Short mmCIF file of C-alpha atoms in Angstrom, two decimals:
data_model
loop_
_atom_site.label_atom_id
_atom_site.label_comp_id
_atom_site.label_asym_id
_atom_site.label_seq_id
_atom_site.Cartn_x
_atom_site.Cartn_y
_atom_site.Cartn_z
CA MET P 1 72.80 61.58 18.52
CA SER P 2 72.31 59.52 21.76
CA LYS P 3 68.78 59.23 23.02
CA THR P 4 68.05 60.64 26.41
CA VAL P 5 65.18 59.39 28.62
CA LEU P 6 64.32 60.81 32.07
CA MET P 7 62.05 58.39 33.94
CA ASP P 8 59.88 59.76 36.75
CA PHE P 9 58.99 57.16 39.22
CA TYR P 10 55.85 58.53 41.08
CA ALA P 11 52.62 57.70 42.86
CA ASP P 12 49.39 59.44 43.16
CA TRP P 13 49.46 59.11 47.05
CA CYS P 14 52.97 60.70 47.12
CA GLY P 15 52.74 64.41 48.04
CA PRO P 16 56.22 65.32 47.20
CA CYS P 17 55.74 63.54 43.63
CA GLN P 18 52.97 66.06 42.95
CA MET P 19 55.24 68.86 43.79
CA MET P 20 57.45 67.83 40.86
CA LYS P 21 54.54 67.78 38.28
CA PRO P 22 55.05 71.52 37.47
CA VAL P 23 58.81 71.35 37.72
CA LEU P 24 58.79 68.61 35.11
CA GLU P 25 56.35 70.36 32.88
CA GLU P 26 58.79 73.30 32.85
CA PHE P 27 61.41 70.87 32.09
CA GLU P 28 59.60 69.10 29.32
CA ALA P 29 58.91 72.68 27.74
CA THR P 30 62.55 73.45 27.72
CA HIS P 31 64.22 70.28 26.72
CA GLY P 32 62.40 68.91 23.72
CA ASP P 33 65.32 66.63 23.01
CA VAL P 34 64.66 64.63 26.37
CA GLU P 35 61.79 62.14 26.47
CA ILE P 36 60.17 62.08 29.71
CA LYS P 37 58.65 58.79 30.80
CA ARG P 38 56.38 58.87 33.86
CA VAL P 39 56.21 55.61 35.82
CA ASN P 40 53.24 55.31 37.97
CA ILE P 41 54.81 52.62 40.62
CA ASP P 42 51.31 51.24 41.43
CA GLU P 43 50.64 50.48 38.08
CA GLU P 44 54.10 49.40 36.83
CA GLU P 45 55.37 47.72 39.78
CA GLU P 46 57.59 45.32 37.73
CA LEU P 47 59.41 48.41 36.15
CA ALA P 48 59.90 49.85 39.59
CA ASP P 49 61.23 46.40 40.81
CA LYS P 50 63.41 46.31 37.89
CA TYR P 51 64.88 49.77 38.51
CA ASN P 52 65.23 48.96 42.16
CA VAL P 53 63.23 52.01 43.14
CA SER P 54 62.03 51.98 46.75
CA THR P 55 61.87 55.66 47.54
CA ILE P 56 59.73 58.20 45.50
CA PRO P 57 59.83 60.64 43.67
CA CYS P 58 62.77 59.09 41.82
CA PHE P 59 64.31 60.22 38.64
CA VAL P 60 66.48 58.20 36.39
CA LEU P 61 68.32 59.52 33.46
CA GLU P 62 69.34 57.16 30.66
CA ARG P 63 71.22 57.57 27.70
CA ASP P 64 70.77 55.02 24.92
CA GLY P 65 69.30 52.61 27.64
CA VAL P 66 72.16 53.07 30.22
CA GLU P 67 71.56 54.72 33.41
CA VAL P 68 73.84 57.66 33.86
CA ALA P 69 72.15 59.57 36.70
CA ARG P 70 69.84 58.91 39.60
CA GLU P 71 68.18 61.50 42.13
CA ILE P 72 65.75 60.85 44.91
CA GLY P 73 63.32 63.51 46.41
CA VAL P 74 61.88 66.75 45.53
CA MET P 75 64.22 69.03 43.62
CA PRO P 76 64.12 72.34 41.81
CA LEU P 77 64.54 72.56 37.89
CA LYS P 78 68.09 73.49 38.21
CA LYS P 79 69.02 70.17 39.91
CA ILE P 80 67.21 68.07 37.24
CA GLU P 81 69.00 70.05 34.61
CA LYS P 82 72.31 69.04 36.21
CA MET P 83 71.65 65.59 35.57
CA LEU P 84 71.88 66.01 31.91
CA GLU P 85 75.61 66.90 32.51
CA LYS P 86 76.06 63.45 33.13
CA MET L 1 76.97 90.63 44.54
CA ARG L 2 73.33 90.30 44.28
CA SER L 3 71.71 93.05 46.93
CA TYR L 4 68.26 93.10 48.44
CA ASP L 5 66.58 94.72 51.26
CA VAL L 6 65.69 91.33 52.88
CA VAL L 7 67.02 87.92 52.36
CA ILE L 8 64.74 85.20 53.60
CA VAL L 9 66.48 81.69 54.07
CA GLY L 10 64.12 78.86 53.75
CA ALA L 11 60.85 78.86 51.57
CA GLY L 12 58.59 76.89 53.86
CA ILE L 13 55.25 78.08 55.18
CA ALA L 14 57.12 80.68 57.39
CA GLY L 15 59.69 81.98 54.90
CA MET L 16 56.93 82.27 52.27
CA THR L 17 54.36 84.07 54.60
CA ALA L 18 57.43 86.34 55.57
CA ALA L 19 58.15 87.03 51.89
CA ILE L 20 54.46 87.90 51.21
CA TYR L 21 54.37 90.72 53.90
CA VAL L 22 57.69 91.96 53.05
CA ALA L 23 56.87 92.27 49.35
CA ARG L 24 53.65 93.68 49.98
CA ALA L 25 55.34 96.49 52.07
CA GLY L 26 57.44 97.22 48.91
CA LYS L 27 60.73 95.86 49.92
CA SER L 28 63.04 93.78 47.58
CA VAL L 29 63.17 90.38 48.83
CA ILE L 30 64.55 87.02 47.80
CA LEU L 31 63.90 83.31 49.22
CA LEU L 32 66.72 81.14 49.30
CA GLU L 33 65.61 77.48 49.51
CA GLU L 34 67.98 74.52 49.67
CA ARG L 35 65.35 71.94 48.57
CA MET L 36 61.73 72.46 47.73
CA HIS L 37 59.37 75.37 48.62
CA GLY L 38 56.73 74.15 51.15
CA GLY L 39 59.18 72.47 53.19
CA GLN L 40 58.31 69.73 55.63
CA ILE L 41 54.58 69.90 55.17
CA ILE L 42 55.03 68.60 51.42
CA ASN L 43 55.01 65.11 52.81
CA THR L 44 51.61 65.36 54.46
CA ILE L 45 48.77 63.95 52.40
CA ASN L 46 45.88 65.28 54.36
CA ILE L 47 46.01 68.38 56.35
CA ALA L 48 43.24 68.72 59.03
CA ASN L 49 44.25 71.85 60.93
CA TRP L 50 44.76 74.45 58.10
CA PRO L 51 41.90 76.92 58.67
CA ALA L 52 39.41 77.03 55.51
CA GLU L 53 40.92 74.10 53.68
CA PRO L 54 40.45 70.92 55.72
CA GLY L 55 41.86 68.15 53.91
CA ILE L 56 44.24 69.86 51.57
CA SER L 57 47.35 68.29 50.69
CA GLY L 58 50.80 69.85 51.89
CA ALA L 59 51.93 69.73 48.19
CA GLU L 60 48.68 71.62 47.01
CA LEU L 61 48.95 74.19 49.99
CA SER L 62 52.62 74.82 49.22
CA GLN L 63 51.91 75.34 45.63
CA LYS L 64 49.07 77.65 46.24
CA ILE L 65 51.43 79.88 48.58
CA TYR L 66 54.26 79.55 46.14
CA HIS L 67 52.04 81.07 43.43
CA GLN L 68 50.89 83.97 45.65
CA VAL L 69 54.46 84.59 46.47
CA ASN L 70 55.30 84.52 42.74
CA ASN L 71 52.76 86.75 41.73
CA LEU L 72 54.08 89.42 44.09
CA GLY L 73 57.33 89.31 42.22
CA VAL L 74 59.30 87.45 44.86
CA GLU L 75 62.30 85.59 43.38
CA VAL L 76 63.03 82.19 44.81
CA GLU L 77 66.55 80.69 44.33
CA TYR L 78 67.29 76.91 44.92
CA VAL L 79 70.50 77.10 46.51
CA LYS L 80 72.09 76.05 50.04
CA VAL L 81 73.04 78.80 52.35
CA LEU L 82 76.38 78.27 53.77
CA SER L 83 76.72 81.25 56.45
CA VAL L 84 75.00 84.42 57.43
CA GLU L 85 77.73 87.01 58.34
CA GLU L 86 77.82 90.84 59.22
CA SER L 87 79.90 92.85 56.68
CA ASP L 88 81.98 96.01 57.40
CA GLU L 89 79.31 98.34 55.69
CA TYR L 90 76.51 100.17 57.26
CA LEU L 91 72.86 100.60 55.90
CA THR L 92 73.51 104.53 55.99
CA GLU L 93 76.02 107.14 56.97
CA GLN L 94 74.15 107.64 60.02
CA ASP L 95 74.45 104.01 60.89
CA ALA L 96 78.33 104.16 60.36
CA LYS L 97 78.54 107.02 62.74
CA ASN L 98 76.44 105.35 65.55
CA ALA L 99 78.01 101.82 64.63
CA ALA L 100 74.48 100.55 64.23
CA ARG L 101 72.90 98.80 61.49
CA ARG L 102 75.43 96.78 59.39
CA LEU L 103 74.90 95.08 55.95
CA PHE L 104 74.60 91.26 56.07
CA VAL L 105 76.28 88.92 53.76
CA VAL L 106 74.40 85.56 53.05
CA LYS L 107 77.00 83.22 51.54
CA THR L 108 75.50 80.31 49.43
CA GLU L 109 77.08 77.52 47.28
CA ASP L 110 76.43 79.74 44.36
CA GLY L 111 77.52 83.07 45.15
CA ASP L 112 76.74 85.68 47.81
CA TYR L 113 73.89 88.04 48.51
CA THR L 114 73.93 91.41 50.74
CA ALA L 115 70.96 91.91 52.64
CA LYS L 116 69.81 95.00 54.96
CA ALA L 117 67.89 92.44 57.22
CA VAL L 118 67.61 88.47 57.39
CA ILE L 119 64.91 86.39 58.22
CA VAL L 120 65.96 82.73 59.09
CA ALA L 121 63.18 80.21 58.45
CA THR L 122 65.20 77.17 57.79
CA GLY L 123 62.83 74.53 59.75
CA THR L 124 63.98 71.12 60.97
CA GLU L 125 64.88 67.73 59.42
CA PRO L 126 64.44 64.30 60.70
CA ARG L 127 67.23 63.12 62.94
CA LYS L 128 69.45 60.60 61.10
CA LEU L 129 69.97 56.98 62.42
CA SER L 130 73.02 56.49 64.57
CA GLU L 131 76.23 55.29 62.65
CA SER L 132 76.03 51.88 64.24
CA GLN L 133 72.38 51.47 63.23
CA MET L 134 73.18 52.79 59.76
CA LYS L 135 75.79 50.06 59.49
CA ASP L 136 73.25 47.58 60.83
CA ALA L 137 70.82 48.68 58.00
CA GLY L 138 73.40 47.82 55.46
CA LYS L 139 71.81 47.76 52.08
CA ARG L 140 68.29 47.79 53.27
CA THR L 141 66.04 50.83 52.57
CA VAL L 142 66.26 53.63 55.16
CA SER L 143 63.24 55.87 55.02
CA TYR L 144 62.20 59.01 57.00
CA CYS L 145 58.59 58.98 55.60
CA ALA L 146 56.25 55.79 55.80
CA THR L 147 53.62 57.66 53.71
CA CYS L 148 56.21 58.30 51.03
CA ASP L 149 57.86 54.92 50.94
CA GLY L 150 55.81 52.38 52.82
CA ALA L 151 53.76 51.22 49.66
CA PHE L 152 57.15 49.62 48.53
CA PHE L 153 57.06 47.11 51.26
CA LYS L 154 53.66 45.54 50.61
CA GLY L 155 53.39 42.32 52.45
CA LYS L 156 57.16 42.56 53.72
CA PRO L 157 58.62 42.83 57.29
CA VAL L 158 59.73 46.30 58.24
CA VAL L 159 61.02 48.05 61.42
CA VAL L 160 60.21 51.38 62.77
CA VAL L 161 62.87 52.85 64.97
CA GLY L 162 61.67 55.45 67.51
CA SER L 163 59.40 56.04 70.41
CA GLY L 164 57.47 59.36 70.00
CA ASN L 165 54.39 60.26 68.36
CA THR L 166 55.63 60.14 64.85
CA ALA L 167 56.87 56.81 65.43
CA ARG L 168 53.29 55.67 66.65
CA HIS L 169 51.84 57.22 63.43
CA GLU L 170 54.21 55.51 61.14
CA ILE L 171 53.58 52.15 62.93
CA ALA L 172 49.83 52.61 62.47
CA TYR L 173 50.17 53.48 58.86
CA LEU L 174 52.57 50.57 58.22
CA ASN L 175 50.59 47.93 59.86
CA ASN L 176 48.04 48.31 56.98
CA ILE L 177 50.58 47.54 54.43
CA ALA L 178 53.66 45.56 55.86
CA SER L 179 53.34 41.64 56.78
CA LYS L 180 54.98 42.62 60.17
CA VAL L 181 56.08 45.86 61.83
CA TYR L 182 58.86 45.74 64.28
CA HIS L 183 59.10 48.45 66.77
CA ILE L 184 62.55 49.34 68.32
CA HIS L 185 64.14 52.02 69.98
CA HIS L 186 66.88 54.41 69.34
CA ASP L 187 70.12 52.18 69.23
CA ASP L 188 68.57 48.62 69.45
CA PRO L 189 69.67 46.19 66.87
CA ILE L 190 67.73 45.99 63.73
CA PRO L 191 65.75 42.70 63.23
CA GLU L 192 67.38 40.46 60.49
CA ASP L 193 64.36 39.77 58.44
CA ALA L 194 63.10 43.45 58.20
CA VAL L 195 63.75 44.72 54.47
CA ALA L 196 63.31 48.49 55.25
CA VAL L 197 63.88 50.75 58.26
CA PHE L 198 61.63 53.49 58.98
CA VAL L 199 63.14 56.18 61.13
CA ALA L 200 61.07 58.41 63.49
CA ILE L 201 63.46 59.59 66.16
CA GLY L 202 62.59 63.21 66.22
CA ARG L 203 63.87 66.25 64.51
CA VAL L 204 66.68 68.62 64.43
CA PRO L 205 66.71 72.19 63.56
CA ASN L 206 68.63 73.37 60.33
CA THR L 207 70.69 76.04 61.94
CA ASP L 208 74.34 75.16 60.89
CA ALA L 209 74.45 78.31 58.69
CA VAL L 210 73.86 80.64 61.22
CA LYS L 211 75.23 78.89 64.39
CA ASN L 212 78.06 81.35 64.35
CA ILE L 213 76.28 84.44 64.32
CA VAL L 214 73.00 84.08 66.46
CA ASP L 215 72.48 82.50 69.85
CA LEU L 216 71.26 78.83 69.68
CA ASP L 217 69.84 76.76 72.54
CA GLU L 218 71.37 73.49 73.53
CA SER L 219 69.38 71.65 70.94
CA GLY L 220 70.32 73.93 68.15
CA TYR L 221 67.04 75.91 67.86
CA ILE L 222 67.53 79.75 67.36
CA VAL L 223 66.69 81.55 70.56
CA ALA L 224 64.05 84.17 70.15
CA GLY L 225 60.82 85.24 71.80
CA GLU L 226 57.37 85.71 70.23
CA ASN L 227 58.71 88.89 68.58
CA CYS L 228 61.10 86.71 66.37
CA LYS L 229 64.07 88.75 67.19
CA THR L 230 67.26 86.84 67.31
CA SER L 231 70.50 87.99 69.41
CA VAL L 232 71.43 90.02 66.43
CA PRO L 233 69.55 93.16 65.50
CA GLY L 234 68.51 92.74 61.76
CA ILE L 235 68.41 89.06 61.92
CA PHE L 236 64.85 87.45 62.66
CA VAL L 237 63.71 83.93 62.66
CA ALA L 238 60.43 82.36 61.79
CA GLY L 239 59.07 78.99 62.12
CA ASP L 240 60.16 75.58 63.51
CA CYS L 241 63.91 76.35 63.73
CA ARG L 242 62.93 78.84 66.53
CA VAL L 243 62.62 77.89 70.30
CA LYS L 244 58.89 77.36 70.71
CA ASP L 245 56.25 75.18 72.33
CA VAL L 246 54.00 74.76 69.33
CA ARG L 247 55.21 73.83 66.04
CA GLN L 248 52.36 73.93 63.57
CA LEU L 249 51.64 75.38 60.01
CA VAL L 250 49.66 78.29 61.62
CA THR L 251 52.33 79.19 64.09
CA ALA L 252 54.89 78.91 61.29
CA ALA L 253 52.66 81.42 59.18
CA GLY L 254 52.15 83.52 62.22
CA ASP L 255 56.18 83.85 62.83
CA GLY L 256 56.35 84.74 59.19
CA ALA L 257 54.03 87.79 59.64
CA VAL L 258 55.81 88.72 63.00
CA ALA L 259 59.29 88.48 61.52
CA ALA L 260 58.31 90.44 58.57
CA ALA L 261 56.75 93.13 60.64
CA GLY L 262 59.99 93.21 62.76
CA VAL L 263 62.05 93.55 59.54
CA LEU L 264 59.82 96.31 58.37
CA ALA L 265 60.39 98.31 61.68
CA TYR L 266 64.11 97.54 61.66
CA LEU L 267 64.32 99.06 58.10
CA ALA L 268 62.26 101.97 58.77
#
């Protein structure tokens, strides 16, 4: 089975990112098979650069290390789940 | 088809406040939100003019109101509303005889809802760059929120487009981060070395879904007085998408209460 990782690029000063915290917690509780990797862009600047992230919140879905979906901005759980269809 | 006494379009401060009043009056109500509950305010880090909670963030305030709404049993669906239309059906037989109150159909990307009354609280969104400037911007980052995205451009030259209050705030904020902040007006060429374009050229109302049913002014805002009644009985408006002078959190919440009271009187 392929390994699925959802990367959440955020910052402490980003209000919309705070809004996504409870949404991601709900996602985590219902999708145990997806690994969630939270990336604080202030602490992991290189990673943000590598992924070419310049707007947050930004969510990148990877399957076996390959990016298959990317969404920017605040969004409801449903929309994050939709990324899994990719 | 899902049926409710009241369908509220938009779960910003106005819409959520209206939902609190409507739910407390015992009516069935659903909030339909295209993006995220809270609306425009979630981008604000530090709110100075919400009574009793100076300094609260927009995200925290939105979350608090959302929980309050949730605890009242109000459903929130995250879906884009396409249109609000009048149906052929009436609320009661008496209404049919008088050709009075009709049921409304709220069409969304994910099915339709019927409602006895509708509150439109769809707010505004940033006005987008012109096509020529979009082309000019090319692959550079185009942002509508300096406090959200400014930090990505530490020590780099950026440009702010716009001439109003918001533009001045964005410039002041970016001056502490970027190596240089260019300031241009709507339709000026974008400086070549700017790596990001911050846009602050005003806001436009999100009223596409109702433009065919209620009266709008020439800028697209929904025409209604302080009683929040639109040109169609049974459709009310609340918050920033209404024609008004002062667009603030408290006036949005105020509209929510007024629109809800209007709805309850209409359904009585």
